[in-house]
CSV table of C-alpha atoms in Angstrom, one decimal:
chain,number,residue,atom,x,y,z
H,87,MET,CA,87.7,12.2,33.3
H,88,LYS,CA,88.9,9.9,30.5
H,89,ILE,CA,87.0,11.0,27.4
H,90,ALA,CA,87.0,9.4,23.9
H,91,VAL,CA,86.2,11.8,21.1
H,92,LEU,CA,85.4,9.8,17.9
H,93,GLY,CA,86.2,11.8,14.8
H,94,THR,CA,89.2,13.8,13.6
H,95,GLY,CA,87.2,16.5,11.8
H,96,VAL,CA,86.8,20.1,13.0
H,97,VAL,CA,84.1,19.2,15.5
H,98,GLY,CA,86.4,16.4,17.0
H,99,GLN,CA,89.4,18.8,17.1
H,100,VAL,CA,87.6,21.7,18.7
H,101,VAL,CA,85.8,19.5,21.3
H,102,ALA,CA,89.0,17.5,22.1
H,103,GLU,CA,91.0,20.7,22.5
H,104,LYS,CA,88.4,22.2,24.9
H,105,LEU,CA,88.1,19.0,27.0
H,106,ALA,CA,91.9,18.8,27.2
H,107,GLU,CA,92.1,22.4,28.4
H,108,LEU,CA,89.5,21.5,31.0
H,109,GLY,CA,91.9,18.9,32.3
H,110,HIS,CA,90.3,15.7,30.9
H,111,GLU,CA,92.4,12.9,29.5
H,112,VAL,CA,91.3,12.9,25.8
H,113,THR,CA,91.8,10.2,23.3
H,114,ILE,CA,90.6,10.9,19.7
H,115,GLY,CA,89.4,7.8,17.9
H,116,THR,CA,89.7,7.3,14.2
H,117,ARG,CA,89.3,4.6,11.6
H,118,ASN,CA,93.0,4.2,10.8
H,119,VAL,CA,95.6,6.1,12.8
H,120,ASN,CA,98.4,5.8,10.1
H,121,ASN,CA,96.1,7.0,7.4
H,122,VAL,CA,94.9,10.1,9.2
H,123,LEU,CA,98.4,11.1,10.1
H,124,ALA,CA,99.6,10.6,6.5
H,125,VAL,CA,97.4,13.4,5.3
H,126,LYS,CA,99.5,16.6,5.1
H,127,GLY,CA,98.9,20.2,4.3
H,128,PRO,CA,95.7,22.3,4.4
H,129,ASP,CA,92.3,20.7,3.5
H,130,ARG,CA,89.9,22.0,0.8
H,131,PHE,CA,88.6,24.6,3.3
H,132,GLY,CA,92.2,25.9,4.0
H,133,ARG,CA,92.2,24.4,7.5
H,134,ALA,CA,95.4,22.7,8.8
H,135,SER,CA,95.5,19.0,8.4
H,136,PHE,CA,94.6,16.8,11.4
H,137,SER,CA,98.3,15.7,11.6
H,138,ASP,CA,99.4,19.3,11.9
H,139,TRP,CA,96.7,20.0,14.5
H,140,PHE,CA,97.7,16.9,16.4
H,141,LYS,CA,101.4,18.0,16.6
H,142,ASP,CA,100.2,21.2,18.2
H,143,HIS,CA,98.1,19.4,20.8
H,144,PRO,CA,100.5,17.0,22.6
H,145,LYS,CA,98.1,16.3,25.5
H,146,VAL,CA,95.6,14.7,23.2
H,147,LYS,CA,96.1,11.0,22.3
H,148,LEU,CA,95.2,9.3,19.1
H,149,ALA,CA,93.9,5.7,18.8
H,150,THR,CA,91.5,3.5,16.8
H,151,PHE,CA,87.8,3.9,17.4
H,152,ALA,CA,87.8,0.7,19.5
H,153,GLU,CA,90.9,1.7,21.6
H,154,ALA,CA,89.5,5.2,22.2
H,155,ALA,CA,86.1,3.9,23.2
H,156,GLN,CA,87.6,1.3,25.5
H,157,THR,CA,89.6,3.8,27.5
H,158,GLY,CA,86.8,6.5,27.5
H,159,GLU,CA,84.5,6.7,30.5
H,160,LEU,CA,82.5,9.1,28.4
H,161,ILE,CA,82.4,8.9,24.6
H,162,VAL,CA,81.7,11.8,22.2
H,163,ASN,CA,80.4,11.0,18.7
H,164,ALA,CA,81.9,13.8,16.6
H,165,THR,CA,82.1,11.8,13.4
H,166,ASN,CA,80.4,12.8,10.2
H,167,GLY,CA,76.8,11.8,10.6
H,168,MET,CA,76.8,9.8,7.4
H,169,ALA,CA,79.6,7.6,8.8
H,170,SER,CA,78.5,7.6,12.5
H,171,LEU,CA,76.9,4.1,12.5
H,172,SER,CA,79.9,2.5,10.8
H,173,ALA,CA,82.3,4.3,13.1
H,174,LEU,CA,80.4,3.2,16.2
H,175,GLU,CA,80.4,-0.4,14.8
H,176,LEU,CA,84.2,-0.2,14.8
H,177,ALA,CA,84.2,1.4,18.3
H,178,GLY,CA,82.3,-1.8,19.4
H,179,ALA,CA,79.3,-2.3,21.6
H,180,ASP,CA,81.3,-3.8,24.4
H,181,ASN,CA,83.6,-0.8,24.6
H,182,MET,CA,80.6,1.5,24.9
H,183,LYS,CA,78.5,-0.7,27.2
H,184,ASP,CA,76.9,1.2,30.2
H,185,LYS,CA,78.7,4.4,29.2
H,186,ILE,CA,77.3,7.8,28.1
H,187,LEU,CA,77.6,8.6,24.4
H,188,LEU,CA,77.3,12.3,23.7
H,189,ASP,CA,76.1,12.4,20.1
H,190,ILE,CA,77.0,15.7,18.4
H,191,SER,CA,76.5,14.4,14.8
H,192,ASN,CA,73.9,15.4,12.2
H,193,PRO,CA,73.0,13.0,9.4
H,194,LEU,CA,73.8,15.6,6.7
H,195,ASP,CA,74.3,14.3,3.1
H,196,PHE,CA,76.4,16.6,1.1
H,197,SER,CA,76.8,14.1,-1.8
H,198,LYS,CA,74.1,15.7,-3.9
H,199,GLY,CA,75.5,19.3,-3.5
H,200,MET,CA,74.2,22.2,-1.5
H,201,PRO,CA,72.0,22.5,0.4
H,202,PRO,CA,72.7,19.2,2.1
H,203,THR,CA,69.7,16.9,2.9
H,204,LEU,CA,69.2,14.7,5.9
H,205,SER,CA,69.8,11.0,5.3
H,206,VAL,CA,67.4,10.1,8.1
H,207,CYS,CA,64.6,12.4,9.4
H,208,ASN,CA,61.0,13.0,10.2
H,209,THR,CA,59.9,9.6,11.4
H,210,ASP,CA,63.4,8.7,12.8
H,211,SER,CA,66.7,10.3,13.7
H,212,LEU,CA,70.3,9.4,13.9
H,213,GLY,CA,70.2,9.8,17.7
H,214,GLU,CA,67.4,7.2,17.8
H,215,GLN,CA,69.2,4.9,15.4
H,216,ILE,CA,72.3,4.9,17.6
H,217,GLN,CA,70.3,4.3,20.8
H,218,ARG,CA,68.4,1.4,19.1
H,219,THR,CA,71.7,-0.1,17.9
H,220,TYR,CA,73.4,0.2,21.3
H,221,PRO,CA,70.6,-0.3,23.9
H,222,HIS,CA,73.2,-0.7,26.7
H,223,THR,CA,74.8,2.7,26.0
H,224,LYS,CA,73.2,5.9,27.3
H,225,VAL,CA,72.9,8.1,24.2
H,226,VAL,CA,72.5,11.9,24.9
H,227,LYS,CA,72.0,14.1,21.9
H,228,SER,CA,73.3,17.7,22.3
H,229,LEU,CA,75.4,20.4,20.7
H,230,ASN,CA,74.5,19.3,17.2
H,231,THR,CA,72.6,22.5,16.6
H,232,LEU,CA,75.7,24.7,16.5
H,233,ASN,CA,79.1,25.0,14.9
H,234,ALA,CA,82.0,23.6,16.9
H,235,TYR,CA,83.4,26.9,18.1
H,236,VAL,CA,80.1,28.0,19.6
H,237,GLN,CA,79.5,24.5,21.1
H,238,VAL,CA,82.5,24.8,23.4
H,239,ASN,CA,82.4,28.6,23.8
H,240,PRO,CA,78.8,29.9,24.0
H,241,ALA,CA,80.1,33.4,24.8
H,242,ILE,CA,81.0,33.8,21.1
H,243,VAL,CA,77.3,34.6,20.6
H,244,PRO,CA,76.1,37.4,22.9
H,245,GLY,CA,73.5,37.2,25.5
H,246,ASP,CA,71.2,34.2,26.3
H,247,HIS,CA,70.8,31.4,23.7
H,248,THR,CA,69.7,27.8,23.9
H,249,ILE,CA,71.3,24.4,23.9
H,250,PHE,CA,69.1,21.4,23.7
H,251,ILE,CA,69.5,18.0,25.3
H,252,SER,CA,67.7,14.8,24.5
H,253,GLY,CA,68.0,11.3,25.9
H,254,ASN,CA,66.3,8.5,27.8
H,255,ASP,CA,68.5,8.4,30.9
H,256,ALA,CA,68.1,11.2,33.4
H,257,ASN,CA,71.4,10.6,35.1
H,258,ALA,CA,73.3,10.6,31.8
H,259,LYS,CA,71.6,13.9,30.8
H,260,SER,CA,72.6,15.3,34.2
H,261,LYS,CA,76.3,14.4,33.5
H,262,VAL,CA,76.2,15.9,30.1
H,263,ARG,CA,74.6,19.0,31.6
H,264,SER,CA,77.6,19.4,33.9
H,265,LEU,CA,79.9,19.0,30.9
H,266,LEU,CA,77.9,21.8,29.1
H,267,ASN,CA,78.2,23.9,32.2
H,268,SER,CA,82.0,23.5,32.1
H,269,PHE,CA,81.9,24.8,28.5
H,270,GLY,CA,80.2,27.9,29.7
H,271,TRP,CA,76.5,27.0,29.2
H,272,LYS,CA,74.3,28.3,32.0
H,273,ASN,CA,71.6,26.0,33.3
H,274,ASP,CA,68.9,28.4,32.3
H,275,ASN,CA,70.0,28.1,28.7
H,276,ILE,CA,70.1,24.2,28.7
H,277,LEU,CA,66.7,23.0,27.5
H,278,ASP,CA,65.9,19.3,28.1
H,279,LEU,CA,63.5,18.3,25.3
H,280,GLY,CA,62.8,14.8,26.7
H,281,ASP,CA,63.6,11.3,25.4
H,282,ILE,CA,65.9,10.4,22.5
H,283,THR,CA,63.0,10.7,20.0
H,284,THR,CA,63.3,14.4,20.4
H,285,SER,CA,66.5,14.2,18.4
H,286,ARG,CA,64.3,14.5,15.4
H,287,GLY,CA,63.5,18.0,16.3
H,288,VAL,CA,67.1,19.1,16.8
H,289,GLU,CA,68.5,17.2,13.8
H,290,GLN,CA,65.8,18.8,11.7
H,291,LEU,CA,67.1,22.2,12.7
H,292,SER,CA,70.1,21.6,10.4
H,293,PRO,CA,68.2,22.7,7.2
H,294,LEU,CA,67.4,26.0,8.8
H,295,TRP,CA,71.0,26.3,10.2
H,296,VAL,CA,72.4,25.8,6.7
H,297,ARG,CA,70.1,28.6,5.4
H,298,LEU,CA,71.1,31.0,8.2
H,299,LEU,CA,74.8,30.2,7.4
H,300,GLY,CA,74.0,31.3,3.9
H,301,VAL,CA,72.4,34.6,5.1
H,302,PHE,CA,75.0,35.5,7.7
H,303,GLN,CA,78.1,34.0,5.9
H,304,SER,CA,79.2,32.9,9.4
H,305,GLY,CA,78.4,30.0,11.6
H,306,ASN,CA,78.7,32.1,14.8
H,307,PHE,CA,75.0,32.2,15.6
H,308,ASN,CA,72.4,30.4,17.7
H,309,ILE,CA,68.7,30.4,18.5
H,310,HIS,CA,67.3,31.4,21.9
H,311,VAL,CA,64.0,29.9,22.8
H,312,VAL,CA,61.8,32.7,24.4
H,313,LYS,CA,58.5,32.0,26.1
H,314,ALA,CA,55.7,34.1,27.5
H,315,LYS,CA,55.9,34.5,31.3
F,208,MET,CA,43.1,46.0,1.2
F,209,LYS,CA,40.8,43.2,0.2
F,210,ILE,CA,42.3,40.0,1.7
F,211,ALA,CA,41.2,36.4,1.3
F,212,VAL,CA,41.9,34.1,4.2
F,213,LEU,CA,41.6,30.5,3.1
F,214,GLY,CA,40.7,28.2,6.0
F,215,THR,CA,38.2,28.3,8.9
F,216,GLY,CA,40.4,26.8,11.6
F,217,VAL,CA,42.0,28.6,14.5
F,218,VAL,CA,44.8,30.1,12.3
F,219,GLY,CA,42.2,31.4,9.8
F,220,GLN,CA,40.0,32.8,12.5
F,221,VAL,CA,42.8,34.6,14.4
F,222,VAL,CA,44.5,36.0,11.3
F,223,ALA,CA,41.1,37.1,9.8
F,224,GLU,CA,40.2,38.8,13.1
F,225,LYS,CA,43.5,40.7,13.2
F,226,LEU,CA,43.3,41.8,9.6
F,227,ALA,CA,39.7,43.0,10.1
F,228,GLU,CA,40.8,45.0,13.2
F,229,LEU,CA,43.5,46.6,11.0
F,230,GLY,CA,40.8,47.8,8.6
F,231,HIS,CA,41.2,45.3,5.8
F,232,GLU,CA,38.2,43.8,4.0
F,233,VAL,CA,38.4,40.2,4.9
F,234,THR,CA,36.7,37.2,3.2
F,235,ILE,CA,37.3,33.8,4.7
F,236,GLY,CA,37.3,31.0,2.1
F,237,THR,CA,36.1,27.5,2.8
F,238,ARG,CA,35.2,24.3,0.9
F,239,ASN,CA,31.5,24.5,1.5
F,240,VAL,CA,29.9,27.5,3.2
F,241,ASN,CA,26.7,25.7,4.3
F,242,ASN,CA,28.6,22.8,5.8
F,243,VAL,CA,31.0,24.9,7.9
F,244,LEU,CA,28.1,27.0,9.2
F,245,ALA,CA,26.1,23.8,10.1
F,246,VAL,CA,28.7,22.7,12.7
F,247,LYS,CA,27.5,23.9,16.1
F,248,GLY,CA,28.9,23.7,19.6
F,249,PRO,CA,32.5,23.6,20.8
F,250,ASP,CA,35.1,21.4,18.9
F,251,ARG,CA,37.1,18.6,20.4
F,252,PHE,CA,39.5,21.2,21.9
F,253,GLY,CA,36.7,23.1,23.6
F,254,ARG,CA,36.9,26.0,21.2
F,255,ALA,CA,33.8,27.7,19.9
F,256,SER,CA,32.6,26.4,16.5
F,257,PHE,CA,33.4,28.5,13.4
F,258,SER,CA,29.7,29.4,13.1
F,259,ASP,CA,29.7,30.8,16.6
F,260,TRP,CA,33.0,32.7,15.9
F,261,PHE,CA,31.5,34.0,12.6
F,262,LYS,CA,28.5,35.4,14.4
F,263,ASP,CA,30.8,37.4,16.7
F,264,HIS,CA,32.8,38.8,13.7
F,265,PRO,CA,30.2,40.6,11.5
F,266,LYS,CA,32.8,42.5,9.5
F,267,VAL,CA,34.3,39.2,8.2
F,268,LYS,CA,32.7,37.7,5.1
F,269,LEU,CA,32.5,34.0,4.3
F,270,ALA,CA,32.6,32.5,0.8
F,271,THR,CA,33.9,29.6,-1.2
F,272,PHE,CA,37.6,29.2,-1.7
F,273,ALA,CA,37.1,30.4,-5.3
F,274,GLU,CA,35.0,33.4,-4.5
F,275,ALA,CA,37.3,34.5,-1.7
F,276,ALA,CA,40.4,34.1,-3.8
F,277,GLN,CA,38.8,36.0,-6.6
F,278,THR,CA,38.0,39.0,-4.4
F,279,GLY,CA,41.2,39.0,-2.5
F,280,GLU,CA,44.1,41.3,-3.6
F,281,LEU,CA,46.3,39.2,-1.3
F,282,ILE,CA,45.5,35.6,-0.3
F,283,VAL,CA,46.5,33.9,2.9
F,284,ASN,CA,46.7,30.2,3.0
F,285,ALA,CA,45.7,29.3,6.5
F,286,THR,CA,44.3,25.8,5.6
F,287,ASN,CA,45.5,22.6,7.2
F,288,GLY,CA,48.8,21.8,5.4
F,289,MET,CA,47.6,18.3,4.5
F,290,ALA,CA,44.6,19.8,2.6
F,291,SER,CA,46.3,23.0,1.2
F,292,LEU,CA,46.9,21.8,-2.3
F,293,SER,CA,43.3,20.6,-2.7
F,294,ALA,CA,42.0,23.8,-1.2
F,295,LEU,CA,44.1,25.9,-3.6
F,296,GLU,CA,42.9,23.8,-6.5
F,297,LEU,CA,39.4,24.8,-5.5
F,298,ALA,CA,40.5,28.4,-5.1
F,299,GLY,CA,41.7,28.3,-8.8
F,300,ALA,CA,44.9,29.3,-10.5
F,301,ASP,CA,43.2,32.2,-12.4
F,302,ASN,CA,41.8,33.7,-9.1
F,303,MET,CA,45.3,33.7,-7.7
F,304,LYS,CA,47.2,34.8,-10.8
F,305,ASP,CA,49.7,37.6,-10.3
F,306,LYS,CA,48.7,37.9,-6.6
F,307,ILE,CA,50.7,37.4,-3.4
F,308,LEU,CA,49.9,34.1,-1.5
F,309,LEU,CA,51.1,34.3,2.1
F,310,ASP,CA,51.5,30.6,3.0
F,311,ILE,CA,51.2,30.0,6.8
F,312,SER,CA,50.6,26.3,6.5
F,313,ASN,CA,52.7,23.3,7.7
F,314,PRO,CA,52.3,19.9,6.1
F,315,LEU,CA,51.8,18.2,9.5
F,316,ASP,CA,50.2,14.7,9.4
F,317,PHE,CA,48.5,13.9,12.7
F,318,SER,CA,46.8,10.8,11.3
F,319,LYS,CA,49.3,8.4,12.9
F,320,GLY,CA,49.1,10.1,16.3
F,321,MET,CA,51.5,12.3,18.2
F,322,PRO,CA,54.0,13.6,17.5
F,323,PRO,CA,52.9,14.5,14.0
F,324,THR,CA,55.2,13.9,11.0
F,325,LEU,CA,55.7,16.1,7.9
F,326,SER,CA,54.0,14.8,4.8
F,327,VAL,CA,56.7,16.5,2.7
F,328,CYS,CA,60.1,17.6,3.9
F,329,ASN,CA,63.9,17.4,3.5
F,330,THR,CA,64.2,17.5,-0.3
F,331,ASP,CA,61.0,19.5,-0.8
F,332,SER,CA,58.5,21.6,1.1
F,333,LEU,CA,54.8,22.6,0.9
F,334,GLY,CA,55.9,26.2,0.1
F,335,GLU,CA,57.8,24.9,-2.9
F,336,GLN,CA,55.0,22.6,-4.0
F,337,ILE,CA,52.5,25.5,-4.0
F,338,GLN,CA,54.9,27.8,-5.9
F,339,ARG,CA,55.6,25.0,-8.5
F,340,THR,CA,51.8,24.4,-8.9
F,341,TYR,CA,51.0,28.1,-9.3
F,342,PRO,CA,54.0,29.7,-11.1
F,343,HIS,CA,52.1,32.9,-11.7
F,344,THR,CA,51.3,33.4,-8.0
F,345,LYS,CA,53.9,35.0,-5.8
F,346,VAL,CA,54.2,32.6,-2.8
F,347,VAL,CA,55.7,34.0,0.4
F,348,LYS,CA,56.2,31.6,3.3
F,349,SER,CA,56.0,33.2,6.7
F,350,LEU,CA,54.4,32.9,10.2
F,351,ASN,CA,54.2,29.1,10.0
F,352,THR,CA,56.8,28.8,12.8
F,353,LEU,CA,54.4,30.1,15.5
F,354,ASN,CA,51.0,29.5,17.0
F,355,ALA,CA,48.3,31.8,15.6
F,356,TYR,CA,48.1,34.1,18.6
F,357,VAL,CA,51.8,34.9,18.5
F,358,GLN,CA,51.7,35.3,14.7
F,359,VAL,CA,49.4,38.3,14.9
F,360,ASN,CA,50.6,39.6,18.3
F,361,PRO,CA,54.4,39.1,18.8
F,362,ALA,CA,54.2,41.0,22.1
F,363,ILE,CA,52.8,37.9,23.7
F,364,VAL,CA,56.4,36.7,23.8
F,365,PRO,CA,58.7,39.2,25.6
F,366,GLY,CA,61.7,40.9,24.0
F,367,ASP,CA,63.1,40.2,20.6
F,368,HIS,CA,62.3,37.1,18.6
F,369,THR,CA,62.4,36.1,15.0
F,370,ILE,CA,59.9,35.7,12.2
F,371,PHE,CA,61.2,34.2,8.9
F,372,ILE,CA,60.2,35.1,5.4
F,373,SER,CA,60.9,33.0,2.3
F,374,GLY,CA,59.9,33.7,-1.4
F,375,ASN,CA,61.2,34.2,-4.9
F,376,ASP,CA,59.7,37.7,-5.4
F,377,ALA,CA,61.4,40.6,-3.6
F,378,ASN,CA,58.4,42.9,-4.1
F,379,ALA,CA,56.0,40.3,-2.7
F,380,LYS,CA,58.2,39.8,0.3
F,381,SER,CA,58.4,43.5,0.9
F,382,LYS,CA,54.5,43.7,1.0
F,383,VAL,CA,54.3,40.8,3.4
F,384,ARG,CA,57.0,42.5,5.5
F,385,SER,CA,54.7,45.5,5.7
F,386,LEU,CA,51.8,43.3,6.8
F,387,LEU,CA,54.0,41.7,9.5
F,388,ASN,CA,55.0,45.3,10.6
F,389,SER,CA,51.3,46.0,11.0
F,390,PHE,CA,51.0,42.9,13.2
F,391,GLY,CA,53.7,44.3,15.5
F,392,TRP,CA,56.8,42.7,14.0
F,393,LYS,CA,59.8,45.0,14.0
F,394,ASN,CA,61.9,45.0,10.9
F,395,ASP,CA,65.0,43.8,12.9
F,396,ASN,CA,63.1,40.7,13.9
F,397,ILE,CA,62.0,39.8,10.3
F,398,LEU,CA,64.6,37.5,8.8
F,399,ASP,CA,64.6,37.0,5.0
F,400,LEU,CA,66.0,33.5,4.4
F,401,GLY,CA,66.0,33.8,0.6
F,402,ASP,CA,64.0,32.0,-2.1
F,403,ILE,CA,61.0,29.7,-1.6
F,404,THR,CA,63.3,26.6,-1.2
F,405,THR,CA,64.1,28.0,2.3
F,406,SER,CA,60.6,26.9,3.2
F,407,ARG,CA,62.2,23.5,3.9
F,408,GLY,CA,64.1,25.0,6.9
F,409,VAL,CA,61.1,26.7,8.4
F,410,GLU,CA,58.7,23.9,7.8
F,411,GLN,CA,61.2,21.5,9.4
F,412,LEU,CA,61.1,23.6,12.6
F,413,SER,CA,57.6,22.1,13.3
F,414,PRO,CA,59.0,18.9,14.8
F,415,LEU,CA,61.0,21.0,17.3
F,416,TRP,CA,58.0,23.3,17.9
F,417,VAL,CA,55.8,20.3,18.8
F,418,ARG,CA,58.4,19.1,21.3
F,419,LEU,CA,58.7,22.6,22.9
F,420,LEU,CA,54.9,22.7,23.1
F,421,GLY,CA,55.2,19.4,25.1
F,422,VAL,CA,57.8,20.9,27.4
F,423,PHE,CA,56.1,24.2,28.0
F,424,GLN,CA,52.5,23.0,27.8
F,425,SER,CA,51.8,26.3,26.0
F,426,GLY,CA,52.3,27.5,22.4
F,427,ASN,CA,53.2,31.0,23.5
F,428,PHE,CA,56.9,30.9,22.6
F,429,ASN,CA,59.2,31.6,19.8
F,430,ILE,CA,62.9,31.5,18.8
F,431,HIS,CA,65.2,34.4,18.5
F,432,VAL,CA,68.1,34.1,16.1
F,433,VAL,CA,71.2,35.6,17.8
F,434,LYS,CA,74.4,36.1,16.0
F,435,ALA,CA,77.9,37.2,16.9
F,436,LYS,CA,78.6,40.9,16.3
């Protein structure tokens, strides 16, 4: 399948790499292709620059948000949550019309230091904002409760653990479920919470996730929802 | 131990019953003793009234918030989160001074219908508000991520699952940990998140909890935090 992955950060890179490995034709979308390729050397976390990563992944294409969204049959929002709405505006409503948008983002605001806060929460969510802004796009929220490596390789965390799925369109959720299966997620561990308003619940997991990151000093963890028989 | 349980709702009842079974001297605190005993017959959820419950639990005492807090060596805040600060004001700072306050409440606002929203979240939490208001009381947040029955009987949910603990005072957290052990929580499943600001993370689990309640049609579930080895 032709898939557009919007965002050149670690989530975009890891998801794009996995999708390319699985045989999909992946185009990463970004605000300005020349600008992102001009950044050289490791970032402030010591990770390779996007341009270095891109050289090592010749199967993955790079284009503007609009070009990527246009070519993608499915679109993945892996942009920084604070910039997602402006990135999607550049992607363009027409280029996303009638398509599935898998929204991985969290509206985390790091501008006031740690711990980050949510720029939208409680009575609304970024998932809902995106769905309201693009009513002809089928928004499915998933994977945002995990770090990128666990998203595409659940076996990093041992045993059973849960991935959530939220969205208004049953068929779109079914297709995202298949994609999750191809990442290694078992159906029994995929929990459909309901419509897109349930994005509030999963986005508000971020504050706990950040605290657990602090305790474990590693993002390789998840939660498993366990219920009485 | 002499324990004050503030709140006559289902959480107060279930926790008080468990503590009495364990041999503690339990006094339930309420706003107005005569008023709460005057309510007869089942409530809107079909549960027995507090006065009926109270007749069936002769070991448990009933008193005003202030009297209960005064006699308690440990105080449990099991009031409705929207009313917790006013209940604690009636309990009185002097009656809670130098004592541990186990805060089980969630600031859930049901006044605008379902799903409820949080009256405080993101940049603050009820746990922090209580700790700021009563700096000489050792506030420990725990158990608020579960329904009352699972709180005091983790075996309702099979296998391993996690209970969180937040607070500024290590000794107070250690004592609450012992209390959790006596409820059946294994040390490996008690996860200390850090100081009282981590209440934000656990209180913001409520929106997900409410959605899971909708999916399962039962509150007998929990989450297990699983990490890579």
